[in-house]
Tab-separated table of C-alpha atoms in Angstrom:
chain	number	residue	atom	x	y	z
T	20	UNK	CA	0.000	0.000	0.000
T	21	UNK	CA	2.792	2.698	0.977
T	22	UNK	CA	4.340	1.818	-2.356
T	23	UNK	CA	1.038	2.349	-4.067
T	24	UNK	CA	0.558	5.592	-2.673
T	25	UNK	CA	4.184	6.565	-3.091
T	26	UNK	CA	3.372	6.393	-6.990
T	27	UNK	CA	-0.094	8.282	-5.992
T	28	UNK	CA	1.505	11.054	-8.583
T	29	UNK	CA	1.350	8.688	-11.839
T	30	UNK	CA	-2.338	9.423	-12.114
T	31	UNK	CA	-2.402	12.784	-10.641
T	32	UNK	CA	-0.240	14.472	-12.819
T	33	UNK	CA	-3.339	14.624	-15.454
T	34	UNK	CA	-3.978	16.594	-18.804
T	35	UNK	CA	-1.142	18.964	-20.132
T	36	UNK	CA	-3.490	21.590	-20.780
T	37	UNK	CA	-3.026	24.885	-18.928
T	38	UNK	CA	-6.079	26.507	-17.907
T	39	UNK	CA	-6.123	30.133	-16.676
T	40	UNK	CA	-9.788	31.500	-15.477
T	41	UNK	CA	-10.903	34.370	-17.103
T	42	UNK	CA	-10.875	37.879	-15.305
T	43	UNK	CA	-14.402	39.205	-13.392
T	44	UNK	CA	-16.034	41.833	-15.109
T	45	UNK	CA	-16.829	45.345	-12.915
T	46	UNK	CA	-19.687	44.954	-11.128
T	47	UNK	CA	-19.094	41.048	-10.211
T	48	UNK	CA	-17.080	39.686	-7.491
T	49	UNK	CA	-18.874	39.062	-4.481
T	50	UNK	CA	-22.405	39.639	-5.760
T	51	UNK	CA	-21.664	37.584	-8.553
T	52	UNK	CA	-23.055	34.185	-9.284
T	53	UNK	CA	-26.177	32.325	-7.953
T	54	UNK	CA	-27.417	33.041	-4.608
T	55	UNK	CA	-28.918	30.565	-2.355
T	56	UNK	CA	-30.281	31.198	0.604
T	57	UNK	CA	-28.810	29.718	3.784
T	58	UNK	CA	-30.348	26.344	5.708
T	59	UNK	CA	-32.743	27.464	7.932
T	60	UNK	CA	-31.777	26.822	11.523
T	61	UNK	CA	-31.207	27.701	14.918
T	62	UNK	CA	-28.603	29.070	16.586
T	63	UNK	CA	-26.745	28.844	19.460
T	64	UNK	CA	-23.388	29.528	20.684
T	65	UNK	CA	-20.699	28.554	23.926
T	66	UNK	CA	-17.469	27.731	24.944
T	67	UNK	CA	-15.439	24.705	25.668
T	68	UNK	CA	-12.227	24.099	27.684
T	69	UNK	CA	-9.864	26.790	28.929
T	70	UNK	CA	-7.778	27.560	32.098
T	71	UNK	CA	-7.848	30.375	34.441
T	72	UNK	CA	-4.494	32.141	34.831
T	73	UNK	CA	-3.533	34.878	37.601
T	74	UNK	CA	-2.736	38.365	36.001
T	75	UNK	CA	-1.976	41.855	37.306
T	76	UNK	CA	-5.733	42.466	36.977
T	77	UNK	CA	-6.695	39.337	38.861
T	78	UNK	CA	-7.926	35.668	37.607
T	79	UNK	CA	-8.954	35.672	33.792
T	80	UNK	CA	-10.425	32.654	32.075
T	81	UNK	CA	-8.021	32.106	28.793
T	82	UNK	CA	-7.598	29.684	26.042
T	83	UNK	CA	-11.007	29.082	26.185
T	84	UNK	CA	-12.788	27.597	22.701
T	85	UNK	CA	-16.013	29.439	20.613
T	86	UNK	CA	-18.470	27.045	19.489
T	87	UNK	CA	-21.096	27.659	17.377
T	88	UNK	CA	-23.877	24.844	17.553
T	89	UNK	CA	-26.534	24.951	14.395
T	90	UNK	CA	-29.549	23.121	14.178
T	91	UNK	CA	-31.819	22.637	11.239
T	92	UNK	CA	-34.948	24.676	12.191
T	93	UNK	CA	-37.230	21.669	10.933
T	94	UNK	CA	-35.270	19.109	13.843
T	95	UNK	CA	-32.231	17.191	13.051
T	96	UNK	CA	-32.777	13.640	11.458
T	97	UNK	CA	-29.240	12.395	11.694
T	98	UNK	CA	-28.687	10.577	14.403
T	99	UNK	CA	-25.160	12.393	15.392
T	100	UNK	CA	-23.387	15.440	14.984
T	101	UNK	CA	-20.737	17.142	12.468
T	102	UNK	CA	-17.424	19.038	14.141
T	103	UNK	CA	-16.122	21.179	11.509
T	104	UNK	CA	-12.532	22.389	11.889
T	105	UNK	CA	-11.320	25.464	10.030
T	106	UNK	CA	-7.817	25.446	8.279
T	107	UNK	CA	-4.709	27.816	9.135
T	108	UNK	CA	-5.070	31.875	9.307
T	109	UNK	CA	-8.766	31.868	8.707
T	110	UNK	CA	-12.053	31.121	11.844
T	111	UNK	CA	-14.828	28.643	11.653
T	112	UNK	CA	-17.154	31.189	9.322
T	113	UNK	CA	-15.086	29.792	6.231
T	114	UNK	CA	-17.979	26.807	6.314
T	115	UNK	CA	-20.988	29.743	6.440
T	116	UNK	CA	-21.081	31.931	3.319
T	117	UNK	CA	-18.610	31.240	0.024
T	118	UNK	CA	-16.944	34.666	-1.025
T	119	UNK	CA	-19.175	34.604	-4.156
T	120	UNK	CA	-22.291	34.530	-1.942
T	121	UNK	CA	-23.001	30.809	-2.562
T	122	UNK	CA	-23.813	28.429	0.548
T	123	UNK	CA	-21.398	26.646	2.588
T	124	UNK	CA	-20.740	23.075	3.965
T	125	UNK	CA	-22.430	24.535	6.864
T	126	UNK	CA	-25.472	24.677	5.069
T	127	UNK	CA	-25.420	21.698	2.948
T	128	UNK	CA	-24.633	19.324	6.081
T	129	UNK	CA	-27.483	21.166	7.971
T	130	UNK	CA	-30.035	20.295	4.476
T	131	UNK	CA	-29.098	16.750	5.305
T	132	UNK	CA	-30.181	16.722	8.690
T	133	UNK	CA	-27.416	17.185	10.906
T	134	UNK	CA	-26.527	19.358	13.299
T	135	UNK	CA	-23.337	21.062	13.328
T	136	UNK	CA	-20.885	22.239	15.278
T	137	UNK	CA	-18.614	25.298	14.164
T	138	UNK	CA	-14.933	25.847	15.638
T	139	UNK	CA	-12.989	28.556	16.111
T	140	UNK	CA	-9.593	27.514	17.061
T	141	UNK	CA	-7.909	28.400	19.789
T	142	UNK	CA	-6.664	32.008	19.470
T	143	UNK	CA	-8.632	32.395	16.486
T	144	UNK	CA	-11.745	34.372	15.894
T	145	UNK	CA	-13.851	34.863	19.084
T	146	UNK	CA	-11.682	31.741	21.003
T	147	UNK	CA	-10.178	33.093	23.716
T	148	UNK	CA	-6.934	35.156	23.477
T	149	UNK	CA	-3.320	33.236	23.506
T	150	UNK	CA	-2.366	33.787	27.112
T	151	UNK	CA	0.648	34.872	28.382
T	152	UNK	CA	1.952	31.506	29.509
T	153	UNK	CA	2.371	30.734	25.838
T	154	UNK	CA	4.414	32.099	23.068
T	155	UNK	CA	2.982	32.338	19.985
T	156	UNK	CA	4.427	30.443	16.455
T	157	UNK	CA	2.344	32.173	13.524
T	158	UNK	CA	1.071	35.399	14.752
T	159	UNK	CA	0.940	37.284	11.901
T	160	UNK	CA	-1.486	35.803	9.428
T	161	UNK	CA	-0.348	36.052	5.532
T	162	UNK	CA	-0.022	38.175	3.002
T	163	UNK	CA	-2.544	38.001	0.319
T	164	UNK	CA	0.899	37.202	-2.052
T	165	UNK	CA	1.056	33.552	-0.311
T	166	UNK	CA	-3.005	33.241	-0.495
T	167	UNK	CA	-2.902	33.759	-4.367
T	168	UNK	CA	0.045	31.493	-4.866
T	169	UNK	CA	-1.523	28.433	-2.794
T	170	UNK	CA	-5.476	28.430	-2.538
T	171	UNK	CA	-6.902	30.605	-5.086
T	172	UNK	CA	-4.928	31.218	-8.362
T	173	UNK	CA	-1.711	29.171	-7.976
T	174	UNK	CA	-2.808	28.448	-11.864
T	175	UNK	CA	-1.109	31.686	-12.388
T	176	UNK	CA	2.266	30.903	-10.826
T	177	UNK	CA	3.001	27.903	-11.566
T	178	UNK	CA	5.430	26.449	-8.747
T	179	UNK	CA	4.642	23.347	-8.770
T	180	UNK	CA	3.068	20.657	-11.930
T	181	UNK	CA	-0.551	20.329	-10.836
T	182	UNK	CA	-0.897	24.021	-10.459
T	183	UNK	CA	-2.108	24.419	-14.320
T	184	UNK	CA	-5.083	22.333	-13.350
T	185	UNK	CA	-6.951	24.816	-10.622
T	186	UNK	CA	-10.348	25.731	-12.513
T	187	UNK	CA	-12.886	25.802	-9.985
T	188	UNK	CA	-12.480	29.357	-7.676
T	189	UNK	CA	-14.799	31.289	-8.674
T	190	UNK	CA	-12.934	34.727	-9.102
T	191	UNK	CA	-9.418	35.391	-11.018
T	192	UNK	CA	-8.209	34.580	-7.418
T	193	UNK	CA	-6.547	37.559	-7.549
T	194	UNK	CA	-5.421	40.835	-5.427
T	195	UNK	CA	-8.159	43.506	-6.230
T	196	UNK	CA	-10.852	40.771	-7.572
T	197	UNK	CA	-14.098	41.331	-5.395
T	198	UNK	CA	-14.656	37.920	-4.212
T	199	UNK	CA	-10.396	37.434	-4.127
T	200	UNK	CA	-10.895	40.190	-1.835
T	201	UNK	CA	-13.864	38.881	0.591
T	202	UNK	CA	-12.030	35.705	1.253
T	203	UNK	CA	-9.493	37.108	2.042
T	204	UNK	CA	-10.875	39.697	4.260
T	205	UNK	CA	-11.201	37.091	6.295
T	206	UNK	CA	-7.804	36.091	7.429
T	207	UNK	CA	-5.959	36.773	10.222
T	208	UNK	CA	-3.062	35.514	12.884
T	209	UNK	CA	-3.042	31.563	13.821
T	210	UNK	CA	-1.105	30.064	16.848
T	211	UNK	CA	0.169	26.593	15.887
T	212	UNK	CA	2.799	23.906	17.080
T	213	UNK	CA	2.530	22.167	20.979
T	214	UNK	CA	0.513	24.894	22.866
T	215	UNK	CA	-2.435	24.923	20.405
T	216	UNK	CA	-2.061	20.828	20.037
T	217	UNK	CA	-2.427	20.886	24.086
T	218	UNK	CA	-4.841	23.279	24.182
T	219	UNK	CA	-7.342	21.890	21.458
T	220	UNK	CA	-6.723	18.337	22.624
T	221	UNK	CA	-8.187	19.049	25.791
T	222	UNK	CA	-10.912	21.818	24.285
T	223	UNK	CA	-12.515	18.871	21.274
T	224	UNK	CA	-12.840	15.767	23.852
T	225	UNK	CA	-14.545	18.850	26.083
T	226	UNK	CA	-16.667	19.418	23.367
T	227	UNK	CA	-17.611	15.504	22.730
T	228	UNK	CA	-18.029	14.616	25.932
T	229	UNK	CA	-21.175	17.670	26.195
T	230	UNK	CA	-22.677	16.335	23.113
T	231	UNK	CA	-21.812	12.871	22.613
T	232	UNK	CA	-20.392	10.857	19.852
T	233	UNK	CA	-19.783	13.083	16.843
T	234	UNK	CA	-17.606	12.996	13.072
T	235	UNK	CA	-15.073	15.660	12.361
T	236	UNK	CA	-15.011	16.927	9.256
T	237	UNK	CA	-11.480	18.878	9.549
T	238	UNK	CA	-9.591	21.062	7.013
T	239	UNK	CA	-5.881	21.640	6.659
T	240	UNK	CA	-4.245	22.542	10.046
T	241	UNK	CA	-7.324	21.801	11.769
T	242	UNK	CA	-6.876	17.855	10.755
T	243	UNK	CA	-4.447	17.917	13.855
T	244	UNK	CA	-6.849	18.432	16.252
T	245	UNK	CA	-9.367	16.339	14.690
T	246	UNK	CA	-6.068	13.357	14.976
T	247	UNK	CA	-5.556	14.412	18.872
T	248	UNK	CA	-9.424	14.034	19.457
T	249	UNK	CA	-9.182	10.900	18.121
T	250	UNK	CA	-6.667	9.906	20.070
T	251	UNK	CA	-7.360	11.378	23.341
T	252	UNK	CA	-10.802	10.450	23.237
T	253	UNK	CA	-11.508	7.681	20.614
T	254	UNK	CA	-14.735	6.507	21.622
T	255	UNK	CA	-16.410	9.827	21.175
T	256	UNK	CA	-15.419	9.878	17.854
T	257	UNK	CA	-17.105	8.310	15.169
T	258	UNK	CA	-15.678	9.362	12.131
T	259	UNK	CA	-12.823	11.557	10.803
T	260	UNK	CA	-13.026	13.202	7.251
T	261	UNK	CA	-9.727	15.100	6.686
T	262	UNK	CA	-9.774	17.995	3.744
T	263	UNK	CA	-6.150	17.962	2.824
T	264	UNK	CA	-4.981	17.280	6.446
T	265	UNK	CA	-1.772	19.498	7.420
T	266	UNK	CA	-0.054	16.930	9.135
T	267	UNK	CA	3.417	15.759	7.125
T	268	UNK	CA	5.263	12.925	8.946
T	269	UNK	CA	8.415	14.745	10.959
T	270	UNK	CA	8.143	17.773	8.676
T	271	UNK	CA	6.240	20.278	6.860
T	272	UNK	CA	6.395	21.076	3.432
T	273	UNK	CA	3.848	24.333	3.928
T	274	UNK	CA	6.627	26.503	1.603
T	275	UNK	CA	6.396	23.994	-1.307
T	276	UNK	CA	3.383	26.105	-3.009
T	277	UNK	CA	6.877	29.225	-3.747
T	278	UNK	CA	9.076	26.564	-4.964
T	279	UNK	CA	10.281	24.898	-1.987
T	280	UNK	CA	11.636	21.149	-2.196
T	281	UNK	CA	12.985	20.299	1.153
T	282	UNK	CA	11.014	19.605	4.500
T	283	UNK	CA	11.300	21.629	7.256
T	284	UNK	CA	11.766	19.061	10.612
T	285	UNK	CA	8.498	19.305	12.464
T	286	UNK	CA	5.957	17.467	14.168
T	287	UNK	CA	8.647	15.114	16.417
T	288	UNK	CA	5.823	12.438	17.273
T	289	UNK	CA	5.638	11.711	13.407
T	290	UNK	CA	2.052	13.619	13.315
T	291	UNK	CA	2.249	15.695	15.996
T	292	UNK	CA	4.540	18.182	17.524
T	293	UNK	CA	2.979	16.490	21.721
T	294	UNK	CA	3.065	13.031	22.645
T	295	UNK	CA	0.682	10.023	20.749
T	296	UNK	CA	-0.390	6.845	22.344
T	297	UNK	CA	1.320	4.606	20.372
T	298	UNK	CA	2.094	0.721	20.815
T	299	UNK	CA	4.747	-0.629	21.812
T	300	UNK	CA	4.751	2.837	23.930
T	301	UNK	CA	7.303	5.529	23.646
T	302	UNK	CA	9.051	7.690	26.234
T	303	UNK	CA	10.215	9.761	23.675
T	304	UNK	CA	10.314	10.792	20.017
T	305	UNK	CA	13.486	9.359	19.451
T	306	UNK	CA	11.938	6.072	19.546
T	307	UNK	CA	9.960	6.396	16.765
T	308	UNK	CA	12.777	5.312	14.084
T	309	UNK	CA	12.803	7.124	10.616
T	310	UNK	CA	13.176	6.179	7.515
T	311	UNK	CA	12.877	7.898	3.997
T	312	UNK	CA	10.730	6.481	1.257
T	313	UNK	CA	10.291	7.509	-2.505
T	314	UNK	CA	11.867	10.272	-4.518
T	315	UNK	CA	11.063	13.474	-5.012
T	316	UNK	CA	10.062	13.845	-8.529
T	317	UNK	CA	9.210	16.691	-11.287
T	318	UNK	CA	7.238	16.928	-14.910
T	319	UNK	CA	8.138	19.257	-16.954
T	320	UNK	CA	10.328	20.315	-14.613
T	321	UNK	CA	8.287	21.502	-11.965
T	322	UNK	CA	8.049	19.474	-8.310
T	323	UNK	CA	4.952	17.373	-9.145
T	324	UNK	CA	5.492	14.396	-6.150
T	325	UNK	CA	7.435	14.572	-2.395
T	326	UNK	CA	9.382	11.219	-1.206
T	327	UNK	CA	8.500	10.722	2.345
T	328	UNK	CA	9.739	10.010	6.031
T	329	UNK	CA	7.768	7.387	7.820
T	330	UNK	CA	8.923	5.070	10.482
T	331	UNK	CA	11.641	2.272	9.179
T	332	UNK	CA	10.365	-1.410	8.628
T	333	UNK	CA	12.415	-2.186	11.213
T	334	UNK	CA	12.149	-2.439	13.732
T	335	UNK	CA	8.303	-2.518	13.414
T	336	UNK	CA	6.477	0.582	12.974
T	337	UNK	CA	4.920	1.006	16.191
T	338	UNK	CA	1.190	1.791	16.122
T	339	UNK	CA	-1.139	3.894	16.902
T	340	UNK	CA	-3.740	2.223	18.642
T	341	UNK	CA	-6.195	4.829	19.775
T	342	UNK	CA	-6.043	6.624	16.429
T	343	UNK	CA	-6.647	3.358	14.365
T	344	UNK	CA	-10.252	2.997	16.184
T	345	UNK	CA	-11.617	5.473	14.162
T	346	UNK	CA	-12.389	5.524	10.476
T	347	UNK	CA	-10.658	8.370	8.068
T	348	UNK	CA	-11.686	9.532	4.433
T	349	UNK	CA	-8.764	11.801	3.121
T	350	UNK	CA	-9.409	13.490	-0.026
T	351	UNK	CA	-7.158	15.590	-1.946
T	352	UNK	CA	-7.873	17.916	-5.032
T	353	UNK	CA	-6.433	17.606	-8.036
T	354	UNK	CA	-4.629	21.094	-8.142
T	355	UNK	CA	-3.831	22.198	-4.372
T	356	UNK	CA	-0.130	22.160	-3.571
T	357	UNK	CA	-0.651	19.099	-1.227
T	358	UNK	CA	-1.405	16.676	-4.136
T	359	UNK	CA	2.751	16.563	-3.811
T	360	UNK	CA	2.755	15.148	-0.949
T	361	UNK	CA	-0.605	14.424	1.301
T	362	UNK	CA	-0.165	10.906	0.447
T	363	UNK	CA	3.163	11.236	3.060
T	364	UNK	CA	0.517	11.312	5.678
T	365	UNK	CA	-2.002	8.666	4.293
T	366	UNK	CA	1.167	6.364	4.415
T	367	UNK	CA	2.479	7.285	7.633
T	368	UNK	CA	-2.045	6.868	8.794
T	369	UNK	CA	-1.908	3.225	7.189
T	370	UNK	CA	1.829	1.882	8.399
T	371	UNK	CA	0.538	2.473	11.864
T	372	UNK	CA	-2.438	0.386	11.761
T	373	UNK	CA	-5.161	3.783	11.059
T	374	UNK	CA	-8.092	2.614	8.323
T	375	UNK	CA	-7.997	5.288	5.827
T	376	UNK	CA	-10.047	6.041	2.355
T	377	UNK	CA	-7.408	7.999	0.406
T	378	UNK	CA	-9.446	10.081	-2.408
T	379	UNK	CA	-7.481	11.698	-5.444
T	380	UNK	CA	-11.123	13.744	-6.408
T	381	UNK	CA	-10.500	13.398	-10.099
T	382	UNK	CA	-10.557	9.939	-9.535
T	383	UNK	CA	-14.480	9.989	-8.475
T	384	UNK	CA	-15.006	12.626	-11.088
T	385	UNK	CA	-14.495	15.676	-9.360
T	386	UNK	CA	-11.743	18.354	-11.017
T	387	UNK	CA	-10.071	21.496	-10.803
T	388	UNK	CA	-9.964	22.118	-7.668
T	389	UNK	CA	-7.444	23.715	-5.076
T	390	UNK	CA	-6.698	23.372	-0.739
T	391	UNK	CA	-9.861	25.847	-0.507
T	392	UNK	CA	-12.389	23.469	-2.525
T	393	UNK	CA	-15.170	24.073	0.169
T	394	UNK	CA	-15.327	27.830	-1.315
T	395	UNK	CA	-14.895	26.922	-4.754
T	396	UNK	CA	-17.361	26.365	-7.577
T	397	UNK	CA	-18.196	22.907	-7.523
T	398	UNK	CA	-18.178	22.465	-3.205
T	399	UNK	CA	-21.301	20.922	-2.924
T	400	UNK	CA	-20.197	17.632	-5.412
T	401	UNK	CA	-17.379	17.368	-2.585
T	402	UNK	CA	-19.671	17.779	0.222
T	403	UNK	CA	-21.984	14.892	-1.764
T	404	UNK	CA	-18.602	12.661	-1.873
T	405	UNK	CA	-17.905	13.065	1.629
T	406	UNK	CA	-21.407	12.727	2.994
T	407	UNK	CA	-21.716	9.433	0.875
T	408	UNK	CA	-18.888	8.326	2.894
T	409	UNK	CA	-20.023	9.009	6.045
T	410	UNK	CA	-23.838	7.501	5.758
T	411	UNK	CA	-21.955	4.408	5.076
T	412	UNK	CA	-19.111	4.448	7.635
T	413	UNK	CA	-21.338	5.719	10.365
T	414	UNK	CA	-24.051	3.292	11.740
């Protein structure tokens, strides 16, 4: 299997054809396109974990995590709920509204029958603040330079093979385009690596434990907290769908989408920059023995496929045995940056004993899209895919 996906690239790499989307005309952009109107339901809103800490103003509650519950106003028919984790340097309202005033994953989930649960992670949006006994890792957010290059027009760049195949935004993608411009009015500063893993850990197996046994459906940086849930709390989670999970085994390629080629060492635990419960047990991340696998590889001479580091063959990989009792769909899109190398983590999943679907979209018919494909044109066929999945993985 790690072979197979190792080679996941051979059928990725596609048509030849570059496609560039035409500019939007003046008077477009956000008010452009189709509008639905949003799944009726009802609202409500609270908080999950946090710590109080001692300051020169007296005892403050921090770290603490904003939920947003929704409820379809005609009663829910599912039988259990949908966590949705938001991605790096945006909040949970990416799942609400699309930039080109279409309907989100929010809403189609909620048409379905479920309820659903919205996240804002911690330090992000209206989660509490990043507290002083902490030190922050991304506090800056990105510059709208970065945003074009990988989620909405790396088409235009070209960095990397796949690029040329990104059809589906549904703006040039662009500095200056109106709905370029909403989505990205909607970034801001992220606080990742072993504070935020501690802190959401706790915060998500909070969460499940108030309303029982749930599915994540997690995007990008917030597939780590989705992982930690899982294995912190396993029996609360049913399900895990990952959306181009962030999570590259002892590294991070997150610079490949300007040219980058090299990992940068990260995540110590193999998935995760804190301790996993893995069998036979480790004391320390040294005992988890590396390995790399495959080659880095280009067409047409631009990076088009990542080799990977997993654990060695020998000795055996150890396992990770609360993780494994839960069931994972990974898809990736056919034109985001991480169709170089998600299928490092789907490896890295399956050598340690975790069931996983992996999902190249074109492959069930879906194209052109890139890492944001729940804001893109053709989000609801994805949302279809992955709620197919989970009416027949969830009982």
């Amino acid at each position: 299997m790690i072979k197979k996906l190792l080679l996941f690239a051979a059928f990725a790499l596609g048509s030849r054809a570059a496609t560039v989307l035409p500019s939007v005309s003046p008077g477009e952009g956000a008010t452009a396109g189709i509008v639905r109107p949003d799944a009726a339901y009802a609202r409500r809103v609270f908080y999950v974990g946090g710590d109080y800490n001692n300051t020169a103003t007296g005892t403050v509650l921090q770290n603490q995590i904003y939920i947003e519950q929704l409820t379809p106003a005609a009663g829910k028919t599912q039988p259990h709920p949908i966590i949705m984790l938001h991605g790096g340097d945006i909040s949970g309202i990416v799942w609400l509204n699309k930039p080109d005033n279409g309907t989100g994953w929010a809403s189609f989930f909620l048409n379905q029958g479920y309820e659903v649960f919205l996240v804002d992670e911690w330090s992000v949006g209206r989660s509490g603040p990043e507290s002083t006994a902490y030190t922050s890792t991304d506090g800056s957010g990105i510059g709208y330079e970065i945003a074009e290059v990988a989620f909405s027009a790396p088409q235009l760049y070209n960095k990397y093979y796949q690029a040329r195949f990104h059809t589906q935004w549904p703006g040039n993608g662009t500095y200056g385009d109106p709905i370029f411009d909403d989505y990205f009015s909607k970034f801001g500063p992220i606080t990742i690596g072993p504070q935020a893993e501690t802190i959401m850990r706790a915060a998500m197996c909070d969460l499940l434990r108030r309303i029982g046994p749930a599915t994540f459906i997690a995007h990008s940086i917030g597939d780590q907290y989705a992982l930690l849930a899982s294995d912190e709390c396993p029996d609360l989670v049913l399900a895990h769908v990952a959306v181009e999970g962030d999570q590259t085994p002892f590294g991070s390629y997150d610079n490949a989408a300007n040219g980058a080629n090299t990992s940068i060492p990260y995540r110590p635990y193999g998935i995760a920059n804190t301790p996993l419960n893995y069998n036979p047990p480790i004391t320390n991340a040294r005992q988890l023995v590396q390995a790399t696998v495959g080659t880095t590889t280009y067409t047409d001479g631009l990076l088009s496929n990542f080799s990977c580091v997993l654990q060695a063959e020998t000795p055996a990989p150890r396992q990770l045995t609360n993780i494994a009792k839960v069931p994972q769909l990974f898809i990736v899109s056919e034109a985001s940056i991480h169709i170089t190398y998600d299928h490092c983590q789907v490896s890295y999943l399956q050598q340690a004993g975790v069931n996983v679907t992996f999902t190249h979209l074109p492959g069930v018919g879906i194209k052109g899209n890139g890492h944001y494909m729940m804001l893109e044109k053709n989000s609801d066929d994805i949302a279809s895919y992955v709620n197919g999945w989970i009416q027949k993985t969830v009982k």
